[in-house]
PDB file of N, CA and C in Angstrom:
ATOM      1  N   UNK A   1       0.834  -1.151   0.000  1.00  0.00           N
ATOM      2  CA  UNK A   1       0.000   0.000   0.000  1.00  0.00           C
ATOM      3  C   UNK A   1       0.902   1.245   0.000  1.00  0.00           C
ATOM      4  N   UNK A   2       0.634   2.586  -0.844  1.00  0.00           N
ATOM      5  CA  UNK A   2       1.514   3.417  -1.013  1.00  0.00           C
ATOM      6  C   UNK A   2       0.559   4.686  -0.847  1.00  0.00           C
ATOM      7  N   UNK A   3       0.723   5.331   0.685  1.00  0.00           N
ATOM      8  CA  UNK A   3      -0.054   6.816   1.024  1.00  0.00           C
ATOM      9  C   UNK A   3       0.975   7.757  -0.055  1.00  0.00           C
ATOM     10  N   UNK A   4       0.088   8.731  -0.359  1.00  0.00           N
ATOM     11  CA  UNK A   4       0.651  10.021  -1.055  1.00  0.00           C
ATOM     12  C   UNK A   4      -0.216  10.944  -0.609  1.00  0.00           C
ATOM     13  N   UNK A   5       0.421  12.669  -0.217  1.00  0.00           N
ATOM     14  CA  UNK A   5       0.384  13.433  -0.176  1.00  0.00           C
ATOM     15  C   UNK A   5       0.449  14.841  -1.024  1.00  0.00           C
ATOM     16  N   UNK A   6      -0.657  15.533  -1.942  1.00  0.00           N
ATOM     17  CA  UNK A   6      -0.548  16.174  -2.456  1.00  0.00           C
ATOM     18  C   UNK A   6       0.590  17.299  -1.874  1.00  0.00           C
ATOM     19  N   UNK A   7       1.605  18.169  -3.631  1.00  0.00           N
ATOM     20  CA  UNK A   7       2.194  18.884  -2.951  1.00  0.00           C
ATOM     21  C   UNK A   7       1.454  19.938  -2.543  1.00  0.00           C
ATOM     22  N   UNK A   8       2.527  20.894  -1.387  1.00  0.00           N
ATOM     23  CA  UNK A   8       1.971  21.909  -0.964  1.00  0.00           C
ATOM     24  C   UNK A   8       1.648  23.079  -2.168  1.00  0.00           C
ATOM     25  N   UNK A   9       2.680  23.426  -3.168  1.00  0.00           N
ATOM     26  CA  UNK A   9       2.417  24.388  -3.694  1.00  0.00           C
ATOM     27  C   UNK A   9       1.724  23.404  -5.289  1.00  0.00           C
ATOM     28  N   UNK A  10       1.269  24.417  -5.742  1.00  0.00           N
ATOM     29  CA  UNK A  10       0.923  23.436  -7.301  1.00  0.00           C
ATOM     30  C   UNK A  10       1.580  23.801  -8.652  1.00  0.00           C
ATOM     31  N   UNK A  11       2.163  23.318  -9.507  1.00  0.00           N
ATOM     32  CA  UNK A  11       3.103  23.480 -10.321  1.00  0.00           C
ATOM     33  C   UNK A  11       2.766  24.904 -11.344  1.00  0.00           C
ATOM     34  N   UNK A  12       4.013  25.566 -11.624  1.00  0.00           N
ATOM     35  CA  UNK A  12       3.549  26.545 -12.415  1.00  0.00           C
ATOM     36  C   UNK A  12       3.173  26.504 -13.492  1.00  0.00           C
ATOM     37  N   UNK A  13       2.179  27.114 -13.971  1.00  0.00           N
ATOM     38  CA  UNK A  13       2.050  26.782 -15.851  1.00  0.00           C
ATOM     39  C   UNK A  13       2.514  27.585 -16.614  1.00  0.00           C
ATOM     40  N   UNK A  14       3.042  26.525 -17.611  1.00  0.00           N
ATOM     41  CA  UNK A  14       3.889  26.958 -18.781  1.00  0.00           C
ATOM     42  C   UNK A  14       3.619  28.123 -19.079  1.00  0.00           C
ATOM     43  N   UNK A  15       3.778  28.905 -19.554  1.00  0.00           N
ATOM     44  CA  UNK A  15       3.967  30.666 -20.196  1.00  0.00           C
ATOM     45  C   UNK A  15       2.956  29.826 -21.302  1.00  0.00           C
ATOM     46  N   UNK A  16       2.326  30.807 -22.080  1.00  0.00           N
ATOM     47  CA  UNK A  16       2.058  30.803 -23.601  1.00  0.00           C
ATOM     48  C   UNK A  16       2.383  32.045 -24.645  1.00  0.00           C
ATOM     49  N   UNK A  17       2.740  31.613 -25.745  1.00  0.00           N
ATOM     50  CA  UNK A  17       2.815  32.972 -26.394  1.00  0.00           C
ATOM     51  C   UNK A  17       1.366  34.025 -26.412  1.00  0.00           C
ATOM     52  N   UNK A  18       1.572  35.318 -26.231  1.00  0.00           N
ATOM     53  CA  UNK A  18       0.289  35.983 -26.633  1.00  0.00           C
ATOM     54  C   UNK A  18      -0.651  35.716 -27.527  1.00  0.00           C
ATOM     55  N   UNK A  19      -2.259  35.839 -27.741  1.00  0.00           N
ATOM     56  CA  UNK A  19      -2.552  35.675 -28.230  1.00  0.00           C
ATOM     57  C   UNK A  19      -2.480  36.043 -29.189  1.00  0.00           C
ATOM     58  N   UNK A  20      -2.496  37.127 -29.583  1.00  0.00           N
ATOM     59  CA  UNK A  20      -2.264  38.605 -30.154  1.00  0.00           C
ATOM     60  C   UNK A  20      -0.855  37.779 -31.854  1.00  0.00           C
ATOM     61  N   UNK A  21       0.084  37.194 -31.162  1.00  0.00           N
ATOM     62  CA  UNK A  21       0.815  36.463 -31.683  1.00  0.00           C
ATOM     63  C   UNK A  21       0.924  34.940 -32.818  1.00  0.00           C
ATOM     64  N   UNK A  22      -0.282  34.156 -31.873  1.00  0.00           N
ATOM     65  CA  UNK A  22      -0.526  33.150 -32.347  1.00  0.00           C
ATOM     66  C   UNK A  22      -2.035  32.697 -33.388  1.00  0.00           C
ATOM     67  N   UNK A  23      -2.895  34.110 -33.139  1.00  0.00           N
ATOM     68  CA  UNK A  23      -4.145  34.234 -33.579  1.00  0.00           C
ATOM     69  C   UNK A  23      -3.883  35.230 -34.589  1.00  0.00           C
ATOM     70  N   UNK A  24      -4.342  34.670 -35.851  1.00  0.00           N
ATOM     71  CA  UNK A  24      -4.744  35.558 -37.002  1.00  0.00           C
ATOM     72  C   UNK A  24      -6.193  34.990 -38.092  1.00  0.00           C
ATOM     73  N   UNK A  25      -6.851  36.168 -38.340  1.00  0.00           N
ATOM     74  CA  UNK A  25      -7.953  35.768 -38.647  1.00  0.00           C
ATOM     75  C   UNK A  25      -8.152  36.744 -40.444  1.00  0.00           C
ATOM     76  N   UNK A  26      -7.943  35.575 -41.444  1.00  0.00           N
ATOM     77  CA  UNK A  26      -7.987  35.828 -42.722  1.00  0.00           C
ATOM     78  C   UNK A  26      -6.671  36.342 -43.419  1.00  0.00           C
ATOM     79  N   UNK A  27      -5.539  36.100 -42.624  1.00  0.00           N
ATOM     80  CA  UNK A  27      -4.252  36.675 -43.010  1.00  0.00           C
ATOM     81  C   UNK A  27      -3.687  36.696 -41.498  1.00  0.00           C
ATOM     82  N   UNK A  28      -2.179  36.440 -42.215  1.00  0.00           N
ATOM     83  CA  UNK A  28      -1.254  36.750 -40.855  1.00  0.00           C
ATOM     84  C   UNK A  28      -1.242  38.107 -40.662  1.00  0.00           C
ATOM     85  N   UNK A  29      -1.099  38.374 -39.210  1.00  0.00           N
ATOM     86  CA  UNK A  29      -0.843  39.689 -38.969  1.00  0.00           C
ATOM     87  C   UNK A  29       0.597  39.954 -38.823  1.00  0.00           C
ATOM     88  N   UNK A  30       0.724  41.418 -38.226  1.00  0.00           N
ATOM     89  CA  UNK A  30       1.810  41.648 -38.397  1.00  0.00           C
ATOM     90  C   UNK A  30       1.950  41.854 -36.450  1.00  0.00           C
ATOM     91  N   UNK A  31       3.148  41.033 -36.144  1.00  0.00           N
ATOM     92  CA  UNK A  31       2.997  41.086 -34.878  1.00  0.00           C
ATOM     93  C   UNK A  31       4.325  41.981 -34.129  1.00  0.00           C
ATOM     94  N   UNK A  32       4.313  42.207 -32.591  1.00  0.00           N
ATOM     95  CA  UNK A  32       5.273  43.153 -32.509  1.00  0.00           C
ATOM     96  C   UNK A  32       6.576  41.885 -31.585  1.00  0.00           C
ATOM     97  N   UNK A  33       7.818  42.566 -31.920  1.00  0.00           N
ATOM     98  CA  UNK A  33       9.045  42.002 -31.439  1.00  0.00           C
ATOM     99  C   UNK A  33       9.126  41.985 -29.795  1.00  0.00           C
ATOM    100  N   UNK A  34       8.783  43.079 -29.656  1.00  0.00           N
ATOM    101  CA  UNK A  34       8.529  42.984 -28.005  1.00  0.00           C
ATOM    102  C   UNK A  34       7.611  42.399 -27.519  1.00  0.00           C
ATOM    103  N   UNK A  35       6.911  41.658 -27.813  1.00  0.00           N
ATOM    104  CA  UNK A  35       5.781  40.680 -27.459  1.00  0.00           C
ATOM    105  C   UNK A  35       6.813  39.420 -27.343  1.00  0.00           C
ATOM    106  N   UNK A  36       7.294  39.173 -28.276  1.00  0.00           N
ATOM    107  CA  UNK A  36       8.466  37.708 -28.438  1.00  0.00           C
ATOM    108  C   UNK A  36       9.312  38.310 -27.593  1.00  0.00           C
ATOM    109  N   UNK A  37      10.322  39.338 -27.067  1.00  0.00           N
ATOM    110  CA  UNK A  37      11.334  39.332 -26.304  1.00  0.00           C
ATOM    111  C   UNK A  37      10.542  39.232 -24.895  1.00  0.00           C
ATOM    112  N   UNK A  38       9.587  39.785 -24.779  1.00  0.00           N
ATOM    113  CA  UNK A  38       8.731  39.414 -23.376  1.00  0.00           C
ATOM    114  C   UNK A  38       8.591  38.140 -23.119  1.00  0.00           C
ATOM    115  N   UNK A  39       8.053  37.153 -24.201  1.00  0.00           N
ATOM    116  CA  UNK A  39       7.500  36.055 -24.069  1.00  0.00           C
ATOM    117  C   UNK A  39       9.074  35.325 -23.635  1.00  0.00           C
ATOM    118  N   UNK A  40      10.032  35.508 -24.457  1.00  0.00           N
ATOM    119  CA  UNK A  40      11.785  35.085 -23.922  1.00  0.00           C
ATOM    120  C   UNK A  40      11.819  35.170 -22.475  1.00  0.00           C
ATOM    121  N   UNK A  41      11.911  36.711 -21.905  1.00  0.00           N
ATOM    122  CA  UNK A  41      12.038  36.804 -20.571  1.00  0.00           C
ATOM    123  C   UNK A  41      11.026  35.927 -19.810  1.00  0.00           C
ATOM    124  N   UNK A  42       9.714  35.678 -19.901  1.00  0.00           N
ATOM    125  CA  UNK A  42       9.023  34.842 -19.332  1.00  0.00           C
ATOM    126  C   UNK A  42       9.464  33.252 -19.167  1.00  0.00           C
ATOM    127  N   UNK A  43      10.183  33.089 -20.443  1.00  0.00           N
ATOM    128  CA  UNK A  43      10.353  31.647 -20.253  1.00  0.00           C
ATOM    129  C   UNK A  43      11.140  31.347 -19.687  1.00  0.00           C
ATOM    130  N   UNK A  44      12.442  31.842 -19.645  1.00  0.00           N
ATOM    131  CA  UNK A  44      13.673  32.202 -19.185  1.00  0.00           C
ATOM    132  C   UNK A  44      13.370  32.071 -17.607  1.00  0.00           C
ATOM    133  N   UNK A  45      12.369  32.897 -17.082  1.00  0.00           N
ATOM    134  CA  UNK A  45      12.261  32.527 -15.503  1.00  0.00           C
ATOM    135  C   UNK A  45      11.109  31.764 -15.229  1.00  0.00           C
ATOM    136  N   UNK A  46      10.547  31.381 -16.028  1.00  0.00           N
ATOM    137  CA  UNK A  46      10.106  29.665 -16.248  1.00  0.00           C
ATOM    138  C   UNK A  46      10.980  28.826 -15.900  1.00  0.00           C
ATOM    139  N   UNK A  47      11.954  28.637 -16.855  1.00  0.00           N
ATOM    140  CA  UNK A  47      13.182  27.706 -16.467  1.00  0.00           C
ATOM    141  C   UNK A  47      14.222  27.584 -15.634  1.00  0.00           C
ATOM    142  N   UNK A  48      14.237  28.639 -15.093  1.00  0.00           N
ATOM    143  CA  UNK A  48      15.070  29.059 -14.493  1.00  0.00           C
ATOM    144  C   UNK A  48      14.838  28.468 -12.616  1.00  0.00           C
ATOM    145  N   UNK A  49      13.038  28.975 -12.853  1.00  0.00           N
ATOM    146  CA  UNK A  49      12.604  28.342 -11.271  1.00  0.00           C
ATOM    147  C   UNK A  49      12.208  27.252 -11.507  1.00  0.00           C
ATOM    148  N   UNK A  50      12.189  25.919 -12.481  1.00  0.00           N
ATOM    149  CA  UNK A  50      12.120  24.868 -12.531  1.00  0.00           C
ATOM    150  C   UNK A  50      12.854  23.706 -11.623  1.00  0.00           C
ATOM    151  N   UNK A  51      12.322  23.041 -10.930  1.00  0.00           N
ATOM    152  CA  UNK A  51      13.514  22.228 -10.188  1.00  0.00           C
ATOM    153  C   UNK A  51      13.827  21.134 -11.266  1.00  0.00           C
ATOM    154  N   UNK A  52      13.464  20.834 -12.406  1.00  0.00           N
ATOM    155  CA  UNK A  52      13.945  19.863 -13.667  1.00  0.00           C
ATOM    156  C   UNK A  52      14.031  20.634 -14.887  1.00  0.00           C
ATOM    157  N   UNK A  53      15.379  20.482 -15.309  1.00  0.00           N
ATOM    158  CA  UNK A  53      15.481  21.606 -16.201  1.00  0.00           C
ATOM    159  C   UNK A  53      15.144  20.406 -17.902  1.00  0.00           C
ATOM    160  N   UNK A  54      14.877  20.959 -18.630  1.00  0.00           N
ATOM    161  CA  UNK A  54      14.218  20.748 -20.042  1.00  0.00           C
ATOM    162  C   UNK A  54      15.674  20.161 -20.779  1.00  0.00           C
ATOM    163  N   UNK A  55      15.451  19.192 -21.819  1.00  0.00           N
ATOM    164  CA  UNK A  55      16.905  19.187 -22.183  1.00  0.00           C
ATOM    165  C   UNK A  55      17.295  19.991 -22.801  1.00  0.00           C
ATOM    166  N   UNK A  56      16.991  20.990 -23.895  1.00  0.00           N
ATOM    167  CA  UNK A  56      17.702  21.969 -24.480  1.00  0.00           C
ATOM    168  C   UNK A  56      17.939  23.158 -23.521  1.00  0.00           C
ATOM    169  N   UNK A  57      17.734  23.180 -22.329  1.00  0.00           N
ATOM    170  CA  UNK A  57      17.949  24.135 -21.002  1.00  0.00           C
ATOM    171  C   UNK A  57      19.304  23.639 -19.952  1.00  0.00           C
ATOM    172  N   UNK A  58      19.531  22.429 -20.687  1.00  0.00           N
ATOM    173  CA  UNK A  58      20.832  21.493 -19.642  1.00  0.00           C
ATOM    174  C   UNK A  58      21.769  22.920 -19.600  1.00  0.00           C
ATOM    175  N   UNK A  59      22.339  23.333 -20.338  1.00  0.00           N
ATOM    176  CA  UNK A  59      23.899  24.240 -20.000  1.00  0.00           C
ATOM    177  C   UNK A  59      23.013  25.240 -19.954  1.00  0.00           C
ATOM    178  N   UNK A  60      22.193  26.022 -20.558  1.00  0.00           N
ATOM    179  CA  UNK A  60      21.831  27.170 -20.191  1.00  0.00           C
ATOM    180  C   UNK A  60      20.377  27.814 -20.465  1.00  0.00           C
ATOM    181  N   UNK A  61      19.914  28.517 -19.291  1.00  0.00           N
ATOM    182  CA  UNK A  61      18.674  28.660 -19.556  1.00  0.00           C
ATOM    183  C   UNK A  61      18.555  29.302 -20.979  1.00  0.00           C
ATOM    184  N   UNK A  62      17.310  29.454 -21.965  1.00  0.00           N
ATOM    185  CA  UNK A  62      17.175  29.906 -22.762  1.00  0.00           C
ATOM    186  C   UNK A  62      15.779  30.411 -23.053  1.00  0.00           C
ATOM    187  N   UNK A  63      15.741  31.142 -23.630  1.00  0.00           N
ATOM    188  CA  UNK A  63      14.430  31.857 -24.001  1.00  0.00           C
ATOM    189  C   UNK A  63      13.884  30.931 -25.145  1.00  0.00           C
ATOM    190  N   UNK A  64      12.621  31.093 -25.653  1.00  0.00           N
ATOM    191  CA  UNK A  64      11.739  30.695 -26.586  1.00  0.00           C
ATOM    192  C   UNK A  64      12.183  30.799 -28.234  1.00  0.00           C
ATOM    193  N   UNK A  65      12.563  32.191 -28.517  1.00  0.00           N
ATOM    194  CA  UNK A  65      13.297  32.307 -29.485  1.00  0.00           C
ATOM    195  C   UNK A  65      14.892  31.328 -30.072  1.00  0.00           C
ATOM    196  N   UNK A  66      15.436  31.269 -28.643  1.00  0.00           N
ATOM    197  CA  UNK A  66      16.808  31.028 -29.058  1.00  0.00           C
ATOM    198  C   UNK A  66      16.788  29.270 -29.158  1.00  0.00           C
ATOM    199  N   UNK A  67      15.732  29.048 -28.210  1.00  0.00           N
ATOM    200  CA  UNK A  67      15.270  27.402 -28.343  1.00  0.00           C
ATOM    201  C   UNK A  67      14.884  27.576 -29.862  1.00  0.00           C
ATOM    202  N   UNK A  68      13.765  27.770 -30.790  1.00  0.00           N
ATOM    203  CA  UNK A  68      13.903  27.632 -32.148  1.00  0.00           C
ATOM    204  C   UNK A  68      14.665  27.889 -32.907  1.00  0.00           C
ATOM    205  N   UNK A  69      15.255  28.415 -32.492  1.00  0.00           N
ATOM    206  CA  UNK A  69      16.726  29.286 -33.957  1.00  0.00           C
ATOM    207  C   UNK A  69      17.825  28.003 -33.509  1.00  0.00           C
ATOM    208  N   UNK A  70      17.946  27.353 -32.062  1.00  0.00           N
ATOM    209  CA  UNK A  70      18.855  25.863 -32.175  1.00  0.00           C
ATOM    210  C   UNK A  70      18.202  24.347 -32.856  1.00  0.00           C
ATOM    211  N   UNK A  71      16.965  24.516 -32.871  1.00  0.00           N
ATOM    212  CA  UNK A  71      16.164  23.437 -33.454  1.00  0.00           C
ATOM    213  C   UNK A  71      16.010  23.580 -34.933  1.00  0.00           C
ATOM    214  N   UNK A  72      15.805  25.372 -35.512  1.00  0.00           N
ATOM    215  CA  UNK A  72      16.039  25.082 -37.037  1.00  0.00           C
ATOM    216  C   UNK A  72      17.237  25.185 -37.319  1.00  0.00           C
ATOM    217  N   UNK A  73      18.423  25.065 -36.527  1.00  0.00           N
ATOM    218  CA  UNK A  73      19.933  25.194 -37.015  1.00  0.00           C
ATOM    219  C   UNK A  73      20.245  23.715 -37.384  1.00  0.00           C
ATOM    220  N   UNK A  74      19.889  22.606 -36.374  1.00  0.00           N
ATOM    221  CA  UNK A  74      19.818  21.542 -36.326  1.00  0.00           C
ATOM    222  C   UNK A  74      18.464  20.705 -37.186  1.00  0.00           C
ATOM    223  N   UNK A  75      17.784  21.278 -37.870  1.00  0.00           N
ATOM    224  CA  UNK A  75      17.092  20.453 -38.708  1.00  0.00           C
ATOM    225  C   UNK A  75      17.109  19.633 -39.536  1.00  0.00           C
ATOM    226  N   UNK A  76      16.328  18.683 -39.819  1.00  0.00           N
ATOM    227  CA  UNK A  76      16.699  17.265 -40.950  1.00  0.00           C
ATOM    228  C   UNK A  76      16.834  17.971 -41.803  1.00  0.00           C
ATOM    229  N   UNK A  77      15.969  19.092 -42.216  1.00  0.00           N
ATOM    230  CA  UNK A  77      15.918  19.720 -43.764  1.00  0.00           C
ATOM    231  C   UNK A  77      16.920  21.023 -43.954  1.00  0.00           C
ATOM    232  N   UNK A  78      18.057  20.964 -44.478  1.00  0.00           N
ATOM    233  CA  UNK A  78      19.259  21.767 -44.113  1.00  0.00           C
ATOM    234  C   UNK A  78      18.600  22.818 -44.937  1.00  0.00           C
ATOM    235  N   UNK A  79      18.117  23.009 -45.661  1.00  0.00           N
ATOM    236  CA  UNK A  79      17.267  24.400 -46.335  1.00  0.00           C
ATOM    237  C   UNK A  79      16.292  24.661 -45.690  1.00  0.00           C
ATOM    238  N   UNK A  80      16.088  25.062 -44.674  1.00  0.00           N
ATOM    239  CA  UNK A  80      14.622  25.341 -44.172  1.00  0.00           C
ATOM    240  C   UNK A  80      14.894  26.586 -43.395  1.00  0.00           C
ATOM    241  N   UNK A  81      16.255  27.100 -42.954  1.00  0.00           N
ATOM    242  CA  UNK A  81      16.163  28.248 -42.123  1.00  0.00           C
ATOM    243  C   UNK A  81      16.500  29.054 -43.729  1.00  0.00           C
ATOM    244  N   UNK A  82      17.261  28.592 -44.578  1.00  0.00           N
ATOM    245  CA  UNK A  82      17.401  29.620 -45.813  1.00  0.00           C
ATOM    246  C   UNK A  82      15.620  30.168 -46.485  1.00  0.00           C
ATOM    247  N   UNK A  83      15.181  28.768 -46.334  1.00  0.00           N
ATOM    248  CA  UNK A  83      13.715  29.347 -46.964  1.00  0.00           C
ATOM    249  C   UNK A  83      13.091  30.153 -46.320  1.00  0.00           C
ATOM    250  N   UNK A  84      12.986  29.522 -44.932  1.00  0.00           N
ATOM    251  CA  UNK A  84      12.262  30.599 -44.337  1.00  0.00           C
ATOM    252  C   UNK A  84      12.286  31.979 -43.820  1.00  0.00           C
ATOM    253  N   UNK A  85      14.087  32.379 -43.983  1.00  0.00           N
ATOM    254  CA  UNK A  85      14.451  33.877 -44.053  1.00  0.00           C
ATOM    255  C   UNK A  85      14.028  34.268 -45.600  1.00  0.00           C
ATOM    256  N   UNK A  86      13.938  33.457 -46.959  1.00  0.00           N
ATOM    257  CA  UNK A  86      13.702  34.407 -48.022  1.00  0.00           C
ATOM    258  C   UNK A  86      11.789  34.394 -47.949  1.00  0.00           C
ATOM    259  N   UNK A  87      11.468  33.984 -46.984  1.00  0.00           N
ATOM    260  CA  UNK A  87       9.937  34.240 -46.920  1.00  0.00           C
ATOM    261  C   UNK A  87       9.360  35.556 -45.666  1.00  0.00           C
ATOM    262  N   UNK A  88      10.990  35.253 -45.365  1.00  0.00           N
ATOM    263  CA  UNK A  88      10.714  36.704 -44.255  1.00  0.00           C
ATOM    264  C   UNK A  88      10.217  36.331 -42.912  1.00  0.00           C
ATOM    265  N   UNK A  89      10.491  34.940 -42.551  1.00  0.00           N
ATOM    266  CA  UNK A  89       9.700  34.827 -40.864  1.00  0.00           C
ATOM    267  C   UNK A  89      10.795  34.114 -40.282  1.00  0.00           C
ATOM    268  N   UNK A  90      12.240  34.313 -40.408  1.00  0.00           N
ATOM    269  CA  UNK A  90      13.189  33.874 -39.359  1.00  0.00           C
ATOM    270  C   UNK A  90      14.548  34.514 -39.442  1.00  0.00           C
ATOM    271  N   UNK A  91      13.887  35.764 -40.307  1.00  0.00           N
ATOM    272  CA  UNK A  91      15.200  37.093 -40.736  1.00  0.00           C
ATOM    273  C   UNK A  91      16.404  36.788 -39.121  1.00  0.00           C
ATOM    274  N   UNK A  92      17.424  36.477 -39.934  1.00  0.00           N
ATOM    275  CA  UNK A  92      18.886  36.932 -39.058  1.00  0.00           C
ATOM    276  C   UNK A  92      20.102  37.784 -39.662  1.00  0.00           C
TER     277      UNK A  92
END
């Protein structure tokens, strides 16, 4: 037989990007940069107060942005960060 005790505090929830960001209705909008560097800083102390850190967070915390720009660096499809800067949505 195995008693358990709920914890005291209850886990934090994940950040989400703004809506404002992820919602477009009949066309993409045009969204603002400081919404994404906010949403960074949020995640950032997301991870940061995590007592299990994420694996792409092992050496260092990271924001939201910099987590995708290492996942399309590392992609199966080695043209996909070229395409998607000449389409204009991962300009570096």
């Amino acid at each position: 037989m195995v008693y358990a005790f709920p914890a005291e505090e209850k886990a934090q929830l994940k950040p989400r990007l703004p809506k404002e960001v992820v919602m477009h209705h009949n066309k993409y909008e045009e969204f603002s940069l400081e919404d994404i560097e906010d949403y960074d800083q949020e995640m950032k102390k997301y991870y940061e107060n995590r007592p299990i850190r994420a694996p792409f967070t092992a050496k260092k915390v990271k924001g939201w942005s910099d987590h995708i720009d290492d996942h399309l660096e590392r992609s199966i499809q080695p043209n996909i960060l070229s395409y998607l800067n000449k389409q204009g949505y991962a300009v570096k």
